[in-house]
mmCIF file of C-alpha atoms in Angstrom:
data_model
loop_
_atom_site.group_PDB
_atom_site.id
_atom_site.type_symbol
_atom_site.label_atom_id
_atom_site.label_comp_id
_atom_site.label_asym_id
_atom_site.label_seq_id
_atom_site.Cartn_x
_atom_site.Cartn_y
_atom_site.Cartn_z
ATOM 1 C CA UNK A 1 82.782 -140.606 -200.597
ATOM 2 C CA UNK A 2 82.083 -140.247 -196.730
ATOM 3 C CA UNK A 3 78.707 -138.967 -196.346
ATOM 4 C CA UNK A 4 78.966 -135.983 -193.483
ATOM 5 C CA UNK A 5 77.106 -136.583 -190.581
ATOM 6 C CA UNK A 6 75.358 -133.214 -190.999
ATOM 7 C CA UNK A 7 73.788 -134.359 -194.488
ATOM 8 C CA UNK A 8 72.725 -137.588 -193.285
ATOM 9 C CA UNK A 9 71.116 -136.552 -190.199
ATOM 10 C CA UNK A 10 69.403 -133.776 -192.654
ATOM 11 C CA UNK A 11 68.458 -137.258 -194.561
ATOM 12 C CA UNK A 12 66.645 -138.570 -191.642
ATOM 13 C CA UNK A 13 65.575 -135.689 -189.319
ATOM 14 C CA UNK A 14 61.327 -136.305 -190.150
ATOM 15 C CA UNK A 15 61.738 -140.247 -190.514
ATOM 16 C CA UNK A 16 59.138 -142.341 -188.208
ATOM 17 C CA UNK A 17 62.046 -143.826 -186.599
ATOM 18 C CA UNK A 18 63.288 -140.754 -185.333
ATOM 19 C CA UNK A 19 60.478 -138.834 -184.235
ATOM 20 C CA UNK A 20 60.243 -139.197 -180.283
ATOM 21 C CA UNK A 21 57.054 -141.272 -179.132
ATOM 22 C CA UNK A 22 54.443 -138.966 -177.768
ATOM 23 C CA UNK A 23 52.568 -141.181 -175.417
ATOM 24 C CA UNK A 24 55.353 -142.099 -173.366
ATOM 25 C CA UNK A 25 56.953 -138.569 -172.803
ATOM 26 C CA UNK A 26 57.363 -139.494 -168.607
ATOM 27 C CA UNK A 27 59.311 -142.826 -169.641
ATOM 28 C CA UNK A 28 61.763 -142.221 -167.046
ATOM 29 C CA UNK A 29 59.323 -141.840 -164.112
ATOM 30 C CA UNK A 30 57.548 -145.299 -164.999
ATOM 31 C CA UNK A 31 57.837 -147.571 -162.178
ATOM 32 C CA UNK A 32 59.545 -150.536 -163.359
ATOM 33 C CA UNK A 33 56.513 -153.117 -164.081
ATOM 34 C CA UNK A 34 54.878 -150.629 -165.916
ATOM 35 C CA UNK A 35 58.370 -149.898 -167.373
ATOM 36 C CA UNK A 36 58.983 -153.779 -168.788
ATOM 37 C CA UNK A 37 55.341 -153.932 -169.532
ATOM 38 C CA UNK A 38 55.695 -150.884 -172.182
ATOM 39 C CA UNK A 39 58.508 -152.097 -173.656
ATOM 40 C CA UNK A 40 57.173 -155.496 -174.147
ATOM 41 C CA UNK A 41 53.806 -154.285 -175.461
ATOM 42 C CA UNK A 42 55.616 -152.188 -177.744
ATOM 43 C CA UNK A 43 57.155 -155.131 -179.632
ATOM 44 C CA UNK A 44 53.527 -156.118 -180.720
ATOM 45 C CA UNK A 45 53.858 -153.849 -183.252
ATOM 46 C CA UNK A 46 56.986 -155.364 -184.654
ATOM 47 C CA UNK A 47 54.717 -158.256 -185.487
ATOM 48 C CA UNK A 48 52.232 -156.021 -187.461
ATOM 49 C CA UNK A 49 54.716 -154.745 -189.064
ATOM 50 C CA UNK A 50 56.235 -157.672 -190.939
ATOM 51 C CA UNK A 51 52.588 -158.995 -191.193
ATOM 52 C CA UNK A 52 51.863 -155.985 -193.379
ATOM 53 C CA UNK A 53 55.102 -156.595 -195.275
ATOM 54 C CA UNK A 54 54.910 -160.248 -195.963
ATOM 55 C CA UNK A 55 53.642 -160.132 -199.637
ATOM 56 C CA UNK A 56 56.999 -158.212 -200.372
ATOM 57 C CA UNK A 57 59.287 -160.841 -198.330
ATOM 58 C CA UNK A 58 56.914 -163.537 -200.118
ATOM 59 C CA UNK A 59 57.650 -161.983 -203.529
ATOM 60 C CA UNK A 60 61.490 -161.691 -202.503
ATOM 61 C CA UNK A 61 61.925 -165.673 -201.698
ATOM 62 C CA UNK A 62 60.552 -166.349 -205.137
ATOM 63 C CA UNK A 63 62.548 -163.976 -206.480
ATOM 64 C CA UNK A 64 65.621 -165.312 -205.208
ATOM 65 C CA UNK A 65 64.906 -169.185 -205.629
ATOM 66 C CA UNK A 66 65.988 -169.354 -209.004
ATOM 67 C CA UNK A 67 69.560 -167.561 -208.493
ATOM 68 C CA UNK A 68 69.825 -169.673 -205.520
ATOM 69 C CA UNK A 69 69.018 -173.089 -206.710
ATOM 70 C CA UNK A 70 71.722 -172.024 -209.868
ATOM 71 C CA UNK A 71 74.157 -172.106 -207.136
ATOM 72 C CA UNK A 72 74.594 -168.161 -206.225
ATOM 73 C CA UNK A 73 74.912 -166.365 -202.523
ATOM 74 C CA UNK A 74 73.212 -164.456 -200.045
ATOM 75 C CA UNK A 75 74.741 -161.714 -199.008
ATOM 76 C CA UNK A 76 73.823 -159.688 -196.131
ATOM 77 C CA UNK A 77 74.430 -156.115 -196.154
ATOM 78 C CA UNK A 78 73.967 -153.352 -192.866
ATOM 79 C CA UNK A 79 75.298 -151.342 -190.492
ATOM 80 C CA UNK A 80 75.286 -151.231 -186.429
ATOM 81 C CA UNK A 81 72.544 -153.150 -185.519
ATOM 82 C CA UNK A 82 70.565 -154.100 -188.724
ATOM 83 C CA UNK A 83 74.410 -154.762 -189.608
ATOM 84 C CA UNK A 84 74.829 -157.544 -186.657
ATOM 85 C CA UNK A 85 71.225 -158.412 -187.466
ATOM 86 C CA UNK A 86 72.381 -159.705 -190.887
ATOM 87 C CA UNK A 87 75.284 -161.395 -189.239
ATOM 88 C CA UNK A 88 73.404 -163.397 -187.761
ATOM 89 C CA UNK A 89 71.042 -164.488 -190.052
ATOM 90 C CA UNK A 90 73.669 -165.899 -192.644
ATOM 91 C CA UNK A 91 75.948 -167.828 -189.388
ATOM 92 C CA UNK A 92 72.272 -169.806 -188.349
ATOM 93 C CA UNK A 93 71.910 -171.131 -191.748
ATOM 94 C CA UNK A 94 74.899 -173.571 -191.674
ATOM 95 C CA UNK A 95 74.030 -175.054 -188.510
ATOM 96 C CA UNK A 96 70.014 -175.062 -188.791
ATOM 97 C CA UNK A 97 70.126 -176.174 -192.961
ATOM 98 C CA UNK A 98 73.795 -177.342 -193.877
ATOM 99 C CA UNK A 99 73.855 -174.037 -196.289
ATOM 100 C CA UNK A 100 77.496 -173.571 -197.159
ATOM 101 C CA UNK A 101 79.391 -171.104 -195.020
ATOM 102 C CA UNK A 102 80.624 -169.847 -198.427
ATOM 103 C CA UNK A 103 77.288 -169.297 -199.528
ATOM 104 C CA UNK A 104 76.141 -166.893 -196.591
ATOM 105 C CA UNK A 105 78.234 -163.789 -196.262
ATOM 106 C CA UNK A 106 77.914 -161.054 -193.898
ATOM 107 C CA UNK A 107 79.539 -157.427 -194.726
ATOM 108 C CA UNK A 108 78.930 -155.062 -191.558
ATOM 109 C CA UNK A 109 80.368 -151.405 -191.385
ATOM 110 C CA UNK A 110 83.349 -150.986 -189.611
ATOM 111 C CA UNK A 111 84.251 -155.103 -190.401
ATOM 112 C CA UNK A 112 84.345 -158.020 -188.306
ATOM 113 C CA UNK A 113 85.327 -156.107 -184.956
ATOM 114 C CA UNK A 114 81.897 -154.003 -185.078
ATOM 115 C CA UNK A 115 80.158 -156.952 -184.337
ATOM 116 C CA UNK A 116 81.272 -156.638 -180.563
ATOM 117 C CA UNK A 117 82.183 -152.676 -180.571
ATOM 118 C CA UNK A 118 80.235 -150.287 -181.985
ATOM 119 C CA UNK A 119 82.332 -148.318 -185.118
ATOM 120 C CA UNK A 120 79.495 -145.637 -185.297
ATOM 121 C CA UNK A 121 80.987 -143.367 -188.262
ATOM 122 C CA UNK A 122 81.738 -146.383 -190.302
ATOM 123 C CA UNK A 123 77.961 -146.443 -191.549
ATOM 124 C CA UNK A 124 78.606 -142.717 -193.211
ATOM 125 C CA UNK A 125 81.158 -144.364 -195.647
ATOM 126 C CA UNK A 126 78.805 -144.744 -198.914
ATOM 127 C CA UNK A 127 82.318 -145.704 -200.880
ATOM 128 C CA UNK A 128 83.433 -148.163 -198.369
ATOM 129 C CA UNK A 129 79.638 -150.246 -198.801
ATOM 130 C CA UNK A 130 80.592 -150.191 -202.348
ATOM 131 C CA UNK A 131 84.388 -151.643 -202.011
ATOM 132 C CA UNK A 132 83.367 -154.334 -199.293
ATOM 133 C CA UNK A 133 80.918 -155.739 -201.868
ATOM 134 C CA UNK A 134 83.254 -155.898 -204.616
ATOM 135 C CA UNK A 135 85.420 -157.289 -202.170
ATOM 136 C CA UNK A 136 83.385 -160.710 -202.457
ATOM 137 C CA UNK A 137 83.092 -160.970 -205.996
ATOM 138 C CA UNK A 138 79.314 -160.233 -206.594
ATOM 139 C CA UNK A 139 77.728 -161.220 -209.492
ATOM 140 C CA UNK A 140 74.270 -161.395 -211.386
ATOM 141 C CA UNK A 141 74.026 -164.907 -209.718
ATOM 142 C CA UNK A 142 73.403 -163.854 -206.141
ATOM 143 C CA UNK A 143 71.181 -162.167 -203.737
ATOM 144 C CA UNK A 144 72.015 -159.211 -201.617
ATOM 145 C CA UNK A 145 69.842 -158.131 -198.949
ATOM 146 C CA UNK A 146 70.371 -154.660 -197.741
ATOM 147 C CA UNK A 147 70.000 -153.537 -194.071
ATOM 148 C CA UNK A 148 68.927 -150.222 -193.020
ATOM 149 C CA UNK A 149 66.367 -149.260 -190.364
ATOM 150 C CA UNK A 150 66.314 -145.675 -191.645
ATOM 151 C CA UNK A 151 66.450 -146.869 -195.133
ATOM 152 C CA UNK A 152 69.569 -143.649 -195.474
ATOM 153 C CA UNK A 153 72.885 -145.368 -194.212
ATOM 154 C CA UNK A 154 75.254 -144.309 -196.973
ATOM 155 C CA UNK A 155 77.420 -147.810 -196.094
ATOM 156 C CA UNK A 156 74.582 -149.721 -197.192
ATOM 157 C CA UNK A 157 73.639 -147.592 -200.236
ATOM 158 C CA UNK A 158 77.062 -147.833 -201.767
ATOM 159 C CA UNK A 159 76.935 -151.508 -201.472
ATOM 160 C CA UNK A 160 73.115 -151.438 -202.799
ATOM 161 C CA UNK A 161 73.910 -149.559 -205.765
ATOM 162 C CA UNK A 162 77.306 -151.725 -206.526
ATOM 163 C CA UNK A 163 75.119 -154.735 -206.257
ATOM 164 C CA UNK A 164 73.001 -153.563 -208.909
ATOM 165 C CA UNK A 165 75.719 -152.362 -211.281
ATOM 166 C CA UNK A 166 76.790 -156.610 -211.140
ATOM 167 C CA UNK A 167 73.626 -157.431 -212.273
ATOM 168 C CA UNK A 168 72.642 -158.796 -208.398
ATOM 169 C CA UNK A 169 68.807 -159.360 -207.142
ATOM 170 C CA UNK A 170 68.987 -156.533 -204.684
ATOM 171 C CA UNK A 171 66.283 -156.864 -201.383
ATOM 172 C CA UNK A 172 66.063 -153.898 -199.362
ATOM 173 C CA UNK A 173 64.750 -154.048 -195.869
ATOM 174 C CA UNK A 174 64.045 -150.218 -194.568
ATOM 175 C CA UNK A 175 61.276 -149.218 -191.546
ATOM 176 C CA UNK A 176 60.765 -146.182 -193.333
ATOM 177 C CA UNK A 177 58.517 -145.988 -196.448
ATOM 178 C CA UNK A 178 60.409 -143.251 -199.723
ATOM 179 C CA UNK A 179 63.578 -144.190 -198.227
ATOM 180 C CA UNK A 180 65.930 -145.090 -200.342
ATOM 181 C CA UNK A 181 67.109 -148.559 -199.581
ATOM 182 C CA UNK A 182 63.628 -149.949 -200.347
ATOM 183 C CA UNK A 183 63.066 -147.608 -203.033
ATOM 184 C CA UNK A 184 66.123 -148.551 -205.183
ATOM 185 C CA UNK A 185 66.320 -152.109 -204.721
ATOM 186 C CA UNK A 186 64.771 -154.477 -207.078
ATOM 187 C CA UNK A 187 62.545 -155.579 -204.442
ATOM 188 C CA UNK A 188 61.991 -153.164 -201.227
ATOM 189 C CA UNK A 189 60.491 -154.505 -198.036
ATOM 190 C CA UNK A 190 59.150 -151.724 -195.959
ATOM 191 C CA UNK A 191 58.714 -152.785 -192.095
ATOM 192 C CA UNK A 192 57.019 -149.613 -190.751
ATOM 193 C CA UNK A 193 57.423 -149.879 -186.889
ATOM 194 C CA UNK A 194 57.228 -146.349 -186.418
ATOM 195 C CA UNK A 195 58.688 -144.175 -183.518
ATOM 196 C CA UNK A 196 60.617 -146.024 -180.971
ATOM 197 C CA UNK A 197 59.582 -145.722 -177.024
ATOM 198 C CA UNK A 198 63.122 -144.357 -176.517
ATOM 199 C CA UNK A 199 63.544 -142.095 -179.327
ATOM 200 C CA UNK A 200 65.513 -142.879 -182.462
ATOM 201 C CA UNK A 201 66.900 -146.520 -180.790
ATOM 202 C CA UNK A 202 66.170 -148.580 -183.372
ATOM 203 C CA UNK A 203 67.324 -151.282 -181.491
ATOM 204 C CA UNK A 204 64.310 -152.111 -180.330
ATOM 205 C CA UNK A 205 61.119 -152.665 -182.066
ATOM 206 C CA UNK A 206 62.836 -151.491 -185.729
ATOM 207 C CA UNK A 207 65.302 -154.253 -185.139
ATOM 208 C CA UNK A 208 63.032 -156.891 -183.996
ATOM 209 C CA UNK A 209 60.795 -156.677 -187.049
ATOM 210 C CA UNK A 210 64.179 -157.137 -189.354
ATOM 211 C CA UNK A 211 64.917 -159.823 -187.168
ATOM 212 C CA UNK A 212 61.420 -161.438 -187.984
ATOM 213 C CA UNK A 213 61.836 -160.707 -191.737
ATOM 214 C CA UNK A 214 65.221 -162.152 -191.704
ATOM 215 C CA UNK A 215 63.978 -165.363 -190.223
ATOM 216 C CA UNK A 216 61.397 -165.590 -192.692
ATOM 217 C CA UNK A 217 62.971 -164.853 -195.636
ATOM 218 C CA UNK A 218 65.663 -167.407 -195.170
ATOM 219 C CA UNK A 219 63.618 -169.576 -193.647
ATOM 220 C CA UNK A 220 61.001 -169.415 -196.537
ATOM 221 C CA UNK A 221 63.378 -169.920 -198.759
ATOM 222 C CA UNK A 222 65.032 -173.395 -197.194
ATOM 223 C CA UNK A 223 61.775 -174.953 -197.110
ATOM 224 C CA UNK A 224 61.812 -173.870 -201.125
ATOM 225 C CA UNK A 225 65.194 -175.630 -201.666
ATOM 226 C CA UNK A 226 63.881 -179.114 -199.741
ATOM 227 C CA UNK A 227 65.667 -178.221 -196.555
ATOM 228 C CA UNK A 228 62.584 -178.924 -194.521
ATOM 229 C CA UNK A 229 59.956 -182.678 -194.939
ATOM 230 C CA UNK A 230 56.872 -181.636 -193.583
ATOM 231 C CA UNK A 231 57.709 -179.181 -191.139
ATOM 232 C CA UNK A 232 60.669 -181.252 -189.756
ATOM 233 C CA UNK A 233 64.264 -179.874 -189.991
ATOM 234 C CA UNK A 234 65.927 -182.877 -191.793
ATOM 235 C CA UNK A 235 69.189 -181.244 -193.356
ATOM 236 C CA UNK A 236 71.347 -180.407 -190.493
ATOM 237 C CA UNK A 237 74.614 -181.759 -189.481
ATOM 238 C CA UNK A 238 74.804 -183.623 -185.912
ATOM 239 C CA UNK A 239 78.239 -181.952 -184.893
ATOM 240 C CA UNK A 240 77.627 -182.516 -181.008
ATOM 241 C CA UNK A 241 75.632 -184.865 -178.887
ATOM 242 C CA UNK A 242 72.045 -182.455 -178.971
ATOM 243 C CA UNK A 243 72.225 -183.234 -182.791
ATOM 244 C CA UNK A 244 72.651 -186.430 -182.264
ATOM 245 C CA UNK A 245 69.817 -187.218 -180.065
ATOM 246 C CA UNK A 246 67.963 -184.756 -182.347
ATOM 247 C CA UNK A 247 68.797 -186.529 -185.827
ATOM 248 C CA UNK A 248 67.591 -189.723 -184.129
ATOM 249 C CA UNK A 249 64.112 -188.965 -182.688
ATOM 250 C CA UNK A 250 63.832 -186.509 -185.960
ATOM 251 C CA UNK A 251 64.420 -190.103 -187.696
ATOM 252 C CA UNK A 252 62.162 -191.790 -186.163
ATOM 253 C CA UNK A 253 59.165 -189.666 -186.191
ATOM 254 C CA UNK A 254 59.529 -188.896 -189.547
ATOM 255 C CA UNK A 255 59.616 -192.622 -190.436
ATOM 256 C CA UNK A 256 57.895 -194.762 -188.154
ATOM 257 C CA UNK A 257 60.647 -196.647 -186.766
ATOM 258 C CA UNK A 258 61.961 -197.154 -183.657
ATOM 259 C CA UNK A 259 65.103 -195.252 -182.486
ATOM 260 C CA UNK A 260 67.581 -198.142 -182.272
ATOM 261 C CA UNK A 261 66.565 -198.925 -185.892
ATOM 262 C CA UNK A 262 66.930 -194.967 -186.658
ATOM 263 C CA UNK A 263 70.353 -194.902 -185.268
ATOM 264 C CA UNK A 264 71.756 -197.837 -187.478
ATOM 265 C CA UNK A 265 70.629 -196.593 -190.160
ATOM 266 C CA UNK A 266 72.154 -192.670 -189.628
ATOM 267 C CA UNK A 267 75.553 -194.543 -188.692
ATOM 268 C CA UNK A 268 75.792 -196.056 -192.166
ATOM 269 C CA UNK A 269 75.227 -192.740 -193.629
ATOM 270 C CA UNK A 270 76.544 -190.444 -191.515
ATOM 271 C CA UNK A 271 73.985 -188.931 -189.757
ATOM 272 C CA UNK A 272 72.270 -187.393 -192.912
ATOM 273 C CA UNK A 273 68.538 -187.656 -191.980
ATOM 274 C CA UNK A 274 67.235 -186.689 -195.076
ATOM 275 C CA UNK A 275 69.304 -190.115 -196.038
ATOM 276 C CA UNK A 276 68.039 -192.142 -193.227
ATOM 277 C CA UNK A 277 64.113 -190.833 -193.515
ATOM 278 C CA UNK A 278 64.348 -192.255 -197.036
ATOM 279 C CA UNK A 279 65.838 -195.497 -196.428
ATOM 280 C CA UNK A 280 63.425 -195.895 -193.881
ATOM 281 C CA UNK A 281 60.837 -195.172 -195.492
ATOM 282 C CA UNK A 282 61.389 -197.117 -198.944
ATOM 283 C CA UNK A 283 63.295 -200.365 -196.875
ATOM 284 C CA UNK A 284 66.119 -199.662 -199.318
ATOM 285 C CA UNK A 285 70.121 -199.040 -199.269
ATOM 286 C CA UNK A 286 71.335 -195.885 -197.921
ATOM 287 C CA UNK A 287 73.223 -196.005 -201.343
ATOM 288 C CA UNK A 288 69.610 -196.369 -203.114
ATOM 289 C CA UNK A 289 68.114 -193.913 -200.662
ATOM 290 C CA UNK A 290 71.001 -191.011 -201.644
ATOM 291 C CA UNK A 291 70.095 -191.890 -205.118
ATOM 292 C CA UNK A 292 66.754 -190.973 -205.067
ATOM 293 C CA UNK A 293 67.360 -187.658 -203.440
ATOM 294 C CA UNK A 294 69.601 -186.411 -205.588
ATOM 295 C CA UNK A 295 67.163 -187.605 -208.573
ATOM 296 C CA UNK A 296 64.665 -185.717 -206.375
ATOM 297 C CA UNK A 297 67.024 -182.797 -206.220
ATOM 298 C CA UNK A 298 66.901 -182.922 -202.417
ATOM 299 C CA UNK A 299 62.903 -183.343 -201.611
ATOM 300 C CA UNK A 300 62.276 -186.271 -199.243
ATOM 301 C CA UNK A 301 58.406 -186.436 -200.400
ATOM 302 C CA UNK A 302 59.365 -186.399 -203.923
ATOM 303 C CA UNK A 303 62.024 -189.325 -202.850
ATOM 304 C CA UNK A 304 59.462 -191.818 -201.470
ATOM 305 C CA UNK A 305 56.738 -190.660 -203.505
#
């Protein structure tokens, strides 16, 4: 079913994200420092925002931990730019946390090619959300978060309420409160940004504050699954020669040693810091050292502790 654009714009017409910002009715006349200044000042309240949602994203990571650790997905659900938004979030994790590409997947309206042109009816196709999630094979093992700054997009509801029907955790991000998206999902994280400076553009502040709750939730959660010692990234790959020079200070500071004795030790296990840290740390065998993280299911403190 192919929700009309008629019914959905009668869906949305009084939402906070459409209604046109009062106070800056002259936008167009601003001169251009006062211009940049507005828009910057406005992202404040994307900030405040997730601030006043983060018992909901908190109660989301521990809802998802256990489906997680049993081996299931995220899956990131949206359209336009919530959509891309999502994309995003699931390609950092490989690169910042070693989380399996497999384990991160992105469905945007309109595919893989809306991600660099805008496919603007594709959002209106509540049937389509719904086939692109069976597509992947959900399950009651995984965790979908859905996308939707007006908390309507039919795309993302079909795929919400197919998610549900597996048996899914379902986490709704909306910045509209009674919208559906956060209303029907097993957990519903309202980001209320409010009117946009240019009206209805939720590219701006709206998309900001999912792009803050993103980072935390996934972030939040890695620390959870021992991607993180301290507050040092420690499971990443060093595919290029940044990473590199990154696993070895990373090595180093986290251990005490020097750098040359950092780097011998990530060549004999290549480059896994987590590895190196331990081995370090305890003066054992990288052999030993991969031992005791995996009896330590992955936590370097609980490793040399």
């Amino acid at each position: 079913m192919v929700l009309s654009t008629t019914a959905h714009q009668e869906d949305t017409a009084m939402l906070k994200t459409e209604t046109p910002a009062r106070d800056h009715a002259t936008l167009d006349q601003y001169p251009t420092t006062e211009l940049v200044n507005v828009f910057v000042d406005d992202q404040v309240k994307a900030v405040e925002a997730v601030r006043a949602a983060a018992p909901r994203i908190a109660a989301a990571i521990t809802a998802a931990l256990p489906r997680i650790e049993a081996g299931g997905r995220l899956i990131y659900v949206g359209a336009g730019t919530s959509g891309r938004l999502g994309v995003l979030d699931s390609v950092e994790l490989n690169p910042t946390f070693s989380w399996p590409h497999g384990r991160a997947v992105a469905l945007l309206a309109g595919g893989e090619s809306a991600m660099f042109v805008a496919v603007e009816g594709a959002e209106d196709d509540h049937d389509q959300g719904a086939a692109d999630l069976a597509s992947v094979k959900v399950d009651a093992g995984d965790v979908v978060l859905l996308l939707a700054a007006s908390g309507f997009t039919p795309y993302v509801l079909g795929a919400l309420r197919a998610a549900r029907s597996a048996g899914a955790l379902t986490i709704g991000f909306s910045n509209n409160a009674d919208a559906p998206v956060a209303n029907e999902a097993e957990i519903g994280v309202v980001l209320d940004t409010g009117s946009e400076i240019i009206s209805g553009s939720t590219r701006l502040k709206a998309g900001t504050s999912q792009k803050i709750a993103l980072n935390t939730f996934s972030s939040g959660l890695m620390v959870r699954l021992n991607k993180v010692y301290g507050n040092l990234m420690v499971d990443f790959r060093a595919t290029n020669a940044k990473l590199v020079r990154r696993a070895i200070r990373l090595t180093a500071f986290a251990s005490g040693a020097d750098e040359a004795a950092a780097k011998a030790v990530l060549e004999q296990c290549g480059y896994h810091v987590k590895t190196a840290i331990v081995a370090l740390i305890k003066q054992t065998s990288v052999e030993q050292a991969q031992a005791l993280l995996e009896a330590s299911r992955g936590s370097v403190r609980d490793a040399i502790a």
